[in-house]
mmCIF file of C-alpha atoms and ligand atoms in Angstrom:
data_model
loop_
_atom_site.group_PDB
_atom_site.id
_atom_site.type_symbol
_atom_site.label_atom_id
_atom_site.label_comp_id
_atom_site.label_asym_id
_atom_site.label_seq_id
_atom_site.Cartn_x
_atom_site.Cartn_y
_atom_site.Cartn_z
ATOM 1 C CA MET A 1 -16.891 1.498 12.182
ATOM 2 C CA ALA A 2 -13.671 1.443 10.203
ATOM 3 C CA THR A 3 -11.780 3.947 12.353
ATOM 4 C CA ASN A 4 -9.265 1.394 13.564
ATOM 5 C CA ARG A 5 -8.598 -0.258 10.233
ATOM 6 C CA THR A 6 -6.352 0.591 7.349
ATOM 7 C CA PHE A 7 -5.493 -1.035 4.031
ATOM 8 C CA THR A 8 -2.062 -1.786 2.617
ATOM 9 C CA MET A 9 -0.428 -3.326 -0.432
ATOM 10 C CA ILE A 10 3.095 -4.664 -0.667
ATOM 11 C CA LYS A 11 3.949 -3.402 -4.142
ATOM 12 C CA PRO A 12 5.420 -5.459 -7.024
ATOM 13 C CA ASP A 13 9.097 -4.570 -6.451
ATOM 14 C CA ALA A 14 9.064 -5.572 -2.782
ATOM 15 C CA THR A 15 7.048 -8.725 -3.485
ATOM 16 C CA LYS A 16 9.418 -9.764 -6.289
ATOM 17 C CA ASP A 17 12.488 -9.125 -4.107
ATOM 18 C CA ASN A 18 11.249 -11.471 -1.333
ATOM 19 C CA HIS A 19 10.424 -8.749 1.176
ATOM 20 C CA ILE A 20 6.885 -9.930 1.972
ATOM 21 C CA GLY A 21 8.012 -11.549 5.217
ATOM 22 C CA GLY A 22 10.224 -8.630 6.255
ATOM 23 C CA ILE A 23 7.466 -6.094 5.652
ATOM 24 C CA LEU A 24 4.728 -8.126 7.333
ATOM 25 C CA GLY A 25 7.130 -8.552 10.270
ATOM 26 C CA MET A 26 7.573 -4.784 10.594
ATOM 27 C CA ILE A 27 3.794 -4.358 10.366
ATOM 28 C CA GLU A 28 3.171 -6.847 13.185
ATOM 29 C CA GLN A 29 6.057 -5.433 15.244
ATOM 30 C CA GLY A 30 4.412 -2.024 14.782
ATOM 31 C CA GLY A 31 1.350 -3.263 16.652
ATOM 32 C CA PHE A 32 -0.956 -3.986 13.707
ATOM 33 C CA ARG A 33 -3.069 -7.126 13.480
ATOM 34 C CA ILE A 34 -3.439 -8.657 10.010
ATOM 35 C CA VAL A 35 -7.192 -9.069 9.465
ATOM 36 C CA GLU A 36 -7.158 -10.101 5.783
ATOM 37 C CA LEU A 37 -4.256 -11.089 3.518
ATOM 38 C CA GLN A 38 -4.079 -11.977 -0.181
ATOM 39 C CA LYS A 39 -1.361 -12.271 -2.831
ATOM 40 C CA VAL A 40 -2.768 -11.284 -6.206
ATOM 41 C CA GLU A 41 -1.783 -9.773 -9.565
ATOM 42 C CA LEU A 42 -3.631 -6.646 -10.699
ATOM 43 C CA THR A 43 -4.570 -6.208 -14.335
ATOM 44 C CA PRO A 44 -3.772 -2.744 -15.742
ATOM 45 C CA GLU A 45 -7.531 -2.046 -15.622
ATOM 46 C CA ARG A 46 -7.776 -2.902 -11.906
ATOM 47 C CA ALA A 47 -4.588 -0.978 -11.077
ATOM 48 C CA GLY A 48 -5.939 2.028 -12.987
ATOM 49 C CA GLU A 49 -9.204 1.836 -11.074
ATOM 50 C CA PHE A 50 -7.415 1.601 -7.720
ATOM 51 C CA TYR A 51 -5.330 4.712 -8.434
ATOM 52 C CA ALA A 52 -8.062 6.558 -10.392
ATOM 53 C CA VAL A 53 -7.667 9.522 -8.019
ATOM 54 C CA HIS A 54 -4.282 10.155 -9.708
ATOM 55 C CA LYS A 55 -5.657 9.919 -13.273
ATOM 56 C CA GLU A 56 -4.667 13.470 -14.161
ATOM 57 C CA ARG A 57 -1.147 13.230 -12.712
ATOM 58 C CA PRO A 58 1.820 12.920 -15.132
ATOM 59 C CA PHE A 59 2.997 9.685 -13.478
ATOM 60 C CA TYR A 60 -0.374 7.887 -13.727
ATOM 61 C CA GLY A 61 0.428 5.781 -16.819
ATOM 62 C CA ASP A 62 3.738 4.590 -15.383
ATOM 63 C CA LEU A 63 2.137 3.948 -12.000
ATOM 64 C CA VAL A 64 -0.543 1.725 -13.557
ATOM 65 C CA LYS A 65 2.097 -0.164 -15.554
ATOM 66 C CA TYR A 66 4.232 -0.625 -12.464
ATOM 67 C CA MET A 67 1.380 -1.735 -10.185
ATOM 68 C CA SER A 68 0.325 -4.378 -12.713
ATOM 69 C CA SER A 69 3.892 -5.576 -13.420
ATOM 70 C CA GLY A 70 3.777 -8.466 -10.943
ATOM 71 C CA PRO A 71 2.035 -9.833 -7.869
ATOM 72 C CA ILE A 72 1.176 -7.610 -4.926
ATOM 73 C CA VAL A 73 0.094 -8.499 -1.392
ATOM 74 C CA ALA A 74 -3.085 -6.796 -0.186
ATOM 75 C CA ALA A 75 -4.008 -6.657 3.489
ATOM 76 C CA ILE A 76 -6.472 -5.127 5.925
ATOM 77 C CA LEU A 77 -4.811 -4.090 9.187
ATOM 78 C CA GLU A 78 -6.275 -3.286 12.578
ATOM 79 C CA LYS A 79 -4.909 -1.021 15.316
ATOM 80 C CA ASP A 80 -6.017 2.038 17.265
ATOM 81 C CA ASN A 81 -5.469 5.095 15.058
ATOM 82 C CA ALA A 82 -4.604 2.694 12.223
ATOM 83 C CA VAL A 83 -4.545 5.087 9.241
ATOM 84 C CA ALA A 84 -2.266 7.724 10.768
ATOM 85 C CA ASP A 85 -0.048 5.253 12.619
ATOM 86 C CA PHE A 86 0.448 3.202 9.460
ATOM 87 C CA ARG A 87 1.435 6.289 7.440
ATOM 88 C CA THR A 88 4.036 6.953 10.140
ATOM 89 C CA LEU A 89 5.301 3.362 9.962
ATOM 90 C CA ILE A 90 5.685 3.411 6.157
ATOM 91 C CA GLY A 91 7.351 6.852 5.929
ATOM 92 C CA ALA A 92 7.398 9.465 3.171
ATOM 93 C CA THR A 93 6.290 8.689 -0.404
ATOM 94 C CA ASN A 94 9.807 9.455 -1.639
ATOM 95 C CA PRO A 95 12.181 7.103 0.209
ATOM 96 C CA ALA A 96 14.868 9.814 0.070
ATOM 97 C CA ASN A 97 12.710 11.677 2.605
ATOM 98 C CA ALA A 98 11.622 8.640 4.654
ATOM 99 C CA GLU A 99 12.635 8.546 8.327
ATOM 100 C CA ASP A 100 14.959 5.886 9.721
ATOM 101 C CA GLY A 101 13.051 2.859 10.958
ATOM 102 C CA THR A 102 10.266 3.186 8.391
ATOM 103 C CA ILE A 103 9.297 0.493 5.878
ATOM 104 C CA ARG A 104 10.029 2.719 2.882
ATOM 105 C CA LYS A 105 13.427 3.735 4.279
ATOM 106 C CA LYS A 106 14.342 0.053 4.483
ATOM 107 C CA TYR A 107 12.706 -1.360 1.355
ATOM 108 C CA ALA A 108 11.687 1.350 -1.141
ATOM 109 C CA LYS A 109 13.785 1.795 -4.284
ATOM 110 C CA SER A 110 12.337 5.014 -5.692
ATOM 111 C CA ILE A 111 9.399 7.412 -5.427
ATOM 112 C CA GLU A 112 7.424 5.053 -7.698
ATOM 113 C CA ALA A 113 8.690 1.651 -6.546
ATOM 114 C CA ASN A 114 8.206 2.594 -2.912
ATOM 115 C CA ALA A 115 7.480 -0.874 -1.475
ATOM 116 C CA VAL A 116 4.096 -0.272 0.164
ATOM 117 C CA HIS A 117 0.791 1.530 -0.082
ATOM 118 C CA GLY A 118 -1.090 2.903 2.908
ATOM 119 C CA SER A 119 -4.599 4.371 2.935
ATOM 120 C CA ASP A 120 -4.783 8.123 3.496
ATOM 121 C CA SER A 121 -8.142 8.279 5.339
ATOM 122 C CA ASP A 122 -10.633 6.078 7.162
ATOM 123 C CA GLU A 123 -13.021 6.485 4.254
ATOM 124 C CA ASN A 124 -10.447 5.333 1.683
ATOM 125 C CA ALA A 125 -9.314 2.484 3.955
ATOM 126 C CA GLU A 126 -12.838 1.112 3.809
ATOM 127 C CA ILE A 127 -13.183 1.616 0.030
ATOM 128 C CA GLU A 128 -9.775 0.030 -0.668
ATOM 129 C CA GLY A 129 -10.399 -2.926 1.644
ATOM 130 C CA LYS A 130 -13.685 -3.595 -0.160
ATOM 131 C CA PHE A 131 -11.898 -3.315 -3.524
ATOM 132 C CA PHE A 132 -9.896 -6.441 -2.647
ATOM 133 C CA PHE A 133 -11.877 -8.302 -0.011
ATOM 134 C CA GLY A 134 -15.463 -7.195 -0.549
ATOM 135 C CA LYS A 135 -15.911 -6.337 3.130
HETATM 136 P P1 LIG B 201 0.314 5.327 -1.684
HETATM 137 O O1 LIG B 201 -1.013 5.933 -2.078
HETATM 138 O O2 LIG B 201 0.817 4.292 -2.660
HETATM 139 O O3 LIG B 201 0.339 4.855 -0.260
HETATM 140 P P2 LIG B 201 1.315 7.918 -1.089
HETATM 141 O O4 LIG B 201 -0.029 8.164 -0.492
HETATM 142 O O5 LIG B 201 2.510 8.101 -0.200
HETATM 143 O O6 LIG B 201 1.408 6.476 -1.727
HETATM 144 P P3 LIG B 201 0.412 9.285 -3.448
HETATM 145 O O7 LIG B 201 0.591 10.746 -3.646
HETATM 146 O O8 LIG B 201 -0.938 8.756 -3.094
HETATM 147 O O9 LIG B 201 1.508 8.828 -2.374
HETATM 148 O O10 LIG B 201 0.936 8.564 -4.783
HETATM 149 C C1 LIG B 201 0.550 7.235 -5.071
HETATM 150 C C2 LIG B 201 1.732 6.493 -5.654
HETATM 151 O O11 LIG B 201 2.070 7.056 -6.904
HETATM 152 C C3 LIG B 201 3.028 6.597 -4.840
HETATM 153 O O12 LIG B 201 3.107 5.680 -3.793
HETATM 154 C C4 LIG B 201 4.065 6.310 -5.891
HETATM 155 O O13 LIG B 201 4.142 4.894 -6.152
HETATM 156 C C5 LIG B 201 3.482 7.010 -7.110
HETATM 157 N N1 LIG B 201 3.972 8.386 -7.221
HETATM 158 C C6 LIG B 201 3.629 9.451 -6.450
HETATM 159 N N2 LIG B 201 4.268 10.563 -6.828
HETATM 160 C C7 LIG B 201 5.067 10.185 -7.870
HETATM 161 C C8 LIG B 201 5.983 10.878 -8.700
HETATM 162 N N3 LIG B 201 6.220 12.173 -8.559
HETATM 163 N N4 LIG B 201 6.615 10.153 -9.675
HETATM 164 C C9 LIG B 201 6.374 8.841 -9.839
HETATM 165 N N5 LIG B 201 5.508 8.127 -9.073
HETATM 166 C C10 LIG B 201 4.868 8.789 -8.107
HETATM 167 MG MG1 LIG B 202 -1.842 7.774 -1.513
#
């Protein structure tokens, strides 16, 4: 069962700006256990595949370029109610709307360079975890 796991990426802007430690600290403080962790650079092809669900959206090309612009940190996280609780911890997609105390409020620069990814369902958490870790 994958119900208590989610998947995250620390995106290129946050990785480049030395916020890996700060973000992983907030994740652990939030009660998540880091199950898998990997720093890696996505090719445009891999980034495009990861975000294929957004292929028809106007921002897709820029998103793929951005997500392959530098290293990211991928992780599988474990906690009760992991997917929903992690979405709460990261805050709104647009940091202008993110609540105080959230990761995006603290670290996101814009709606695109928004510091972290979080899976939106148990099913996608499993698919995304496999995409990076094969398990
Ligand atoms: P993520 O999937 O990265 O956790 P999310 O679920 O909050 O983010 P999605 O709607 O899935 O938001 O969008 C995926 C990513 O695409 C966003 O995190 C952001 O980087 C980018 N994005 C979303 N909407 C826009 C937009 N209007 N303009 C530019 N980039 C956008
Ligand atoms: Mg999403």
